Amino acid sequence: NPAGAPPLGPGMARNLASRLSDAPVICMADADDLLHPRRLCLQLAEMTTTPRGAAVLLGTSFVRVPEGSTGHYTGWANGLDGRRVYLEQFREVTAIQPTWMMWRRHFEEIGAYPPDDAEGGVGTG
């Protein structure tokens, strides 16, 4: 942002990062996240097992630090199977954003993050 301008929020920062990169996949992580050393390799390997045109949003399990800080939520999210991911999307976010990877083409087709996240709206991180 220009000096003195209000912050645009994490969604707009992610959109800018995606525009400045050229990889065929988009992978998200927040500034306070620690990634497993093999996360990107493992996710990319899984992504390449699906046809490139397939709409894939691949998330992973996660660990909270300090351990147990959100035990109920962590247990719920990490325990979802494919059926529950689909059904519980109407209850809560089932692909925890700092764990996901998707094809760039789909990220761009769906419009990336909306600009209203500076106001605490849809695109907040």
PDB file of C-alpha atoms in Angstrom:
ATOM      1  CA  ASN A   1       0.000   0.000   0.000  1.00  0.00           C
ATOM      2  CA  PRO A   2       1.134   3.559  -0.536  1.00  0.00           C
ATOM      3  CA  ALA A   3       2.267   5.337   2.624  1.00  0.00           C
ATOM      4  CA  GLY A   4      -0.719   6.455   4.659  1.00  0.00           C
ATOM      5  CA  ALA A   5      -3.196   4.297   2.735  1.00  0.00           C
ATOM      6  CA  PRO A   6      -5.337   1.906   4.757  1.00  0.00           C
ATOM      7  CA  PRO A   7      -4.213  -1.720   4.653  1.00  0.00           C
ATOM      8  CA  LEU A   8      -5.956  -3.828   2.038  1.00  0.00           C
ATOM      9  CA  GLY A   9      -5.815  -6.995   4.108  1.00  0.00           C
ATOM     10  CA  PRO A  10      -4.431 -10.498   3.725  1.00  0.00           C
ATOM     11  CA  GLY A  11      -6.654 -11.429   0.790  1.00  0.00           C
ATOM     12  CA  MET A  12      -5.307  -8.642  -1.365  1.00  0.00           C
ATOM     13  CA  ALA A  13      -1.737  -9.533  -0.311  1.00  0.00           C
ATOM     14  CA  ARG A  14      -2.392 -13.101  -1.451  1.00  0.00           C
ATOM     15  CA  ASN A  15      -3.812 -11.871  -4.761  1.00  0.00           C
ATOM     16  CA  LEU A  16      -0.706  -9.746  -5.325  1.00  0.00           C
ATOM     17  CA  ALA A  17       1.574 -12.671  -4.492  1.00  0.00           C
ATOM     18  CA  SER A  18      -0.272 -14.864  -6.991  1.00  0.00           C
ATOM     19  CA  ARG A  19       0.059 -12.193  -9.699  1.00  0.00           C
ATOM     20  CA  LEU A  20       3.798 -11.879  -9.035  1.00  0.00           C
ATOM     21  CA  SER A  21       4.377 -15.623  -9.281  1.00  0.00           C
ATOM     22  CA  ASP A  22       4.166 -17.889 -12.278  1.00  0.00           C
ATOM     23  CA  ALA A  23       3.936 -21.412 -10.876  1.00  0.00           C
ATOM     24  CA  PRO A  24       1.093 -23.627 -12.154  1.00  0.00           C
ATOM     25  CA  VAL A  25      -0.158 -24.090  -8.575  1.00  0.00           C
ATOM     26  CA  ILE A  26      -1.045 -21.688  -5.786  1.00  0.00           C
ATOM     27  CA  CYS A  27      -0.180 -22.696  -2.241  1.00  0.00           C
ATOM     28  CA  MET A  28      -1.176 -20.650   0.775  1.00  0.00           C
ATOM     29  CA  ALA A  29       0.453 -20.174   4.156  1.00  0.00           C
ATOM     30  CA  ASP A  30       0.065 -17.430   6.718  1.00  0.00           C
ATOM     31  CA  ALA A  31       3.008 -15.485   8.129  1.00  0.00           C
ATOM     32  CA  ASP A  32       2.707 -17.311  11.452  1.00  0.00           C
ATOM     33  CA  ASP A  33       2.558 -20.817   9.926  1.00  0.00           C
ATOM     34  CA  LEU A  34       5.328 -23.380  10.053  1.00  0.00           C
ATOM     35  CA  LEU A  35       5.292 -25.747   7.098  1.00  0.00           C
ATOM     36  CA  HIS A  36       6.251 -29.380   7.310  1.00  0.00           C
ATOM     37  CA  PRO A  37       9.554 -29.669   5.403  1.00  0.00           C
ATOM     38  CA  ARG A  38       7.980 -31.966   2.778  1.00  0.00           C
ATOM     39  CA  ARG A  39       4.537 -30.364   2.570  1.00  0.00           C
ATOM     40  CA  LEU A  40       4.966 -28.731  -0.822  1.00  0.00           C
ATOM     41  CA  CYS A  41       6.567 -31.801  -2.418  1.00  0.00           C
ATOM     42  CA  LEU A  42       3.876 -34.115  -1.079  1.00  0.00           C
ATOM     43  CA  GLN A  43       0.997 -31.855  -2.069  1.00  0.00           C
ATOM     44  CA  LEU A  44       2.391 -31.248  -5.534  1.00  0.00           C
ATOM     45  CA  ALA A  45       2.848 -34.984  -6.040  1.00  0.00           C
ATOM     46  CA  GLU A  46      -0.803 -35.508  -5.077  1.00  0.00           C
ATOM     47  CA  MET A  47      -1.960 -32.661  -7.326  1.00  0.00           C
ATOM     48  CA  THR A  48      -0.208 -34.194 -10.325  1.00  0.00           C
ATOM     49  CA  THR A  49      -2.149 -37.446  -9.892  1.00  0.00           C
ATOM     50  CA  THR A  50      -5.308 -35.605 -10.975  1.00  0.00           C
ATOM     51  CA  PRO A  51      -5.960 -34.261 -14.466  1.00  0.00           C
ATOM     52  CA  ARG A  52      -4.767 -30.665 -14.744  1.00  0.00           C
ATOM     53  CA  GLY A  53      -8.248 -29.532 -15.730  1.00  0.00           C
ATOM     54  CA  ALA A  54      -9.851 -31.084 -12.645  1.00  0.00           C
ATOM     55  CA  ALA A  55     -11.099 -28.601 -10.074  1.00  0.00           C
ATOM     56  CA  VAL A  56      -8.958 -29.574  -7.116  1.00  0.00           C
ATOM     57  CA  LEU A  57      -8.519 -27.802  -3.812  1.00  0.00           C
ATOM     58  CA  LEU A  58      -6.129 -29.943  -1.812  1.00  0.00           C
ATOM     59  CA  GLY A  59      -5.840 -29.343   1.913  1.00  0.00           C
ATOM     60  CA  THR A  60      -3.788 -31.132   4.535  1.00  0.00           C
ATOM     61  CA  SER A  61      -3.983 -31.921   8.201  1.00  0.00           C
ATOM     62  CA  PHE A  62      -2.256 -29.574  10.623  1.00  0.00           C
ATOM     63  CA  VAL A  63      -0.786 -29.332  14.098  1.00  0.00           C
ATOM     64  CA  ARG A  64      -1.354 -26.394  16.454  1.00  0.00           C
ATOM     65  CA  VAL A  65       1.451 -24.837  18.449  1.00  0.00           C
ATOM     66  CA  PRO A  66       1.192 -24.831  21.360  1.00  0.00           C
ATOM     67  CA  GLU A  67      -0.184 -28.346  21.104  1.00  0.00           C
ATOM     68  CA  GLY A  68      -3.800 -28.610  22.192  1.00  0.00           C
ATOM     69  CA  SER A  69      -4.467 -24.869  21.867  1.00  0.00           C
ATOM     70  CA  THR A  70      -7.538 -25.594  19.751  1.00  0.00           C
ATOM     71  CA  GLY A  71      -7.892 -29.304  20.432  1.00  0.00           C
ATOM     72  CA  HIS A  72     -11.580 -29.689  19.571  1.00  0.00           C
ATOM     73  CA  TYR A  73     -11.311 -27.781  16.279  1.00  0.00           C
ATOM     74  CA  THR A  74      -8.019 -29.439  15.283  1.00  0.00           C
ATOM     75  CA  GLY A  75      -9.431 -32.897  15.981  1.00  0.00           C
ATOM     76  CA  TRP A  76     -12.581 -32.128  13.999  1.00  0.00           C
ATOM     77  CA  ALA A  77     -10.763 -30.674  10.970  1.00  0.00           C
ATOM     78  CA  ASN A  78      -8.081 -33.357  10.853  1.00  0.00           C
ATOM     79  CA  GLY A  79     -10.684 -36.118  11.219  1.00  0.00           C
ATOM     80  CA  LEU A  80     -12.793 -35.241   8.185  1.00  0.00           C
ATOM     81  CA  ASP A  81     -13.058 -37.882   5.486  1.00  0.00           C
ATOM     82  CA  GLY A  82     -14.093 -37.074   1.901  1.00  0.00           C
ATOM     83  CA  ARG A  83     -17.807 -37.410   2.590  1.00  0.00           C
ATOM     84  CA  ARG A  84     -17.662 -35.196   5.672  1.00  0.00           C
ATOM     85  CA  VAL A  85     -15.574 -32.557   3.892  1.00  0.00           C
ATOM     86  CA  TYR A  86     -18.411 -32.229   1.390  1.00  0.00           C
ATOM     87  CA  LEU A  87     -21.270 -32.334   3.914  1.00  0.00           C
ATOM     88  CA  GLU A  88     -19.721 -30.089   6.537  1.00  0.00           C
ATOM     89  CA  GLN A  89     -18.764 -27.328   4.118  1.00  0.00           C
ATOM     90  CA  PHE A  90     -22.081 -25.747   5.090  1.00  0.00           C
ATOM     91  CA  ARG A  91     -21.106 -25.797   8.777  1.00  0.00           C
ATOM     92  CA  GLU A  92     -17.497 -24.629   8.767  1.00  0.00           C
ATOM     93  CA  VAL A  93     -14.529 -24.170   6.456  1.00  0.00           C
ATOM     94  CA  THR A  94     -13.356 -27.722   5.796  1.00  0.00           C
ATOM     95  CA  ALA A  95     -10.166 -26.963   3.845  1.00  0.00           C
ATOM     96  CA  ILE A  96      -8.173 -24.929   6.325  1.00  0.00           C
ATOM     97  CA  GLN A  97      -6.765 -22.103   4.218  1.00  0.00           C
ATOM     98  CA  PRO A  98      -3.120 -22.177   5.310  1.00  0.00           C
ATOM     99  CA  THR A  99      -2.977 -25.843   4.261  1.00  0.00           C
ATOM    100  CA  TRP A 100      -4.350 -25.718   0.742  1.00  0.00           C
ATOM    101  CA  MET A 101      -2.995 -25.895  -2.779  1.00  0.00           C
ATOM    102  CA  MET A 102      -4.867 -25.502  -6.054  1.00  0.00           C
ATOM    103  CA  TRP A 103      -4.210 -25.079  -9.742  1.00  0.00           C
ATOM    104  CA  ARG A 104      -3.494 -21.425 -10.570  1.00  0.00           C
ATOM    105  CA  ARG A 105      -5.995 -21.537 -13.422  1.00  0.00           C
ATOM    106  CA  HIS A 106      -8.844 -22.331 -11.034  1.00  0.00           C
ATOM    107  CA  PHE A 107      -7.703 -19.703  -8.537  1.00  0.00           C
ATOM    108  CA  GLU A 108      -7.833 -17.103 -11.300  1.00  0.00           C
ATOM    109  CA  GLU A 109     -11.140 -18.394 -12.729  1.00  0.00           C
ATOM    110  CA  ILE A 110     -12.958 -18.097  -9.413  1.00  0.00           C
ATOM    111  CA  GLY A 111     -11.736 -14.545  -9.019  1.00  0.00           C
ATOM    112  CA  ALA A 112      -9.130 -14.934  -6.276  1.00  0.00           C
ATOM    113  CA  TYR A 113      -9.891 -13.135  -2.997  1.00  0.00           C
ATOM    114  CA  PRO A 114     -12.563 -10.427  -2.933  1.00  0.00           C
ATOM    115  CA  PRO A 115     -11.459  -6.850  -2.260  1.00  0.00           C
ATOM    116  CA  ASP A 116     -13.701  -6.335   0.771  1.00  0.00           C
ATOM    117  CA  ASP A 117     -11.456  -8.131   3.261  1.00  0.00           C
ATOM    118  CA  ALA A 118     -10.042  -4.858   4.623  1.00  0.00           C
ATOM    119  CA  GLU A 119     -13.460  -4.378   6.185  1.00  0.00           C
ATOM    120  CA  GLY A 120     -13.443  -7.826   7.783  1.00  0.00           C
ATOM    121  CA  GLY A 121     -15.468  -9.381   4.986  1.00  0.00           C
ATOM    122  CA  VAL A 122     -15.222 -12.494   2.916  1.00  0.00           C
ATOM    123  CA  GLY A 123     -11.521 -12.399   2.042  1.00  0.00           C
ATOM    124  CA  THR A 124     -10.072 -12.110   5.522  1.00  0.00           C
ATOM    125  CA  GLY A 125      -7.321 -14.545   6.352  1.00  0.00           C
TER     126      GLY A 125
END
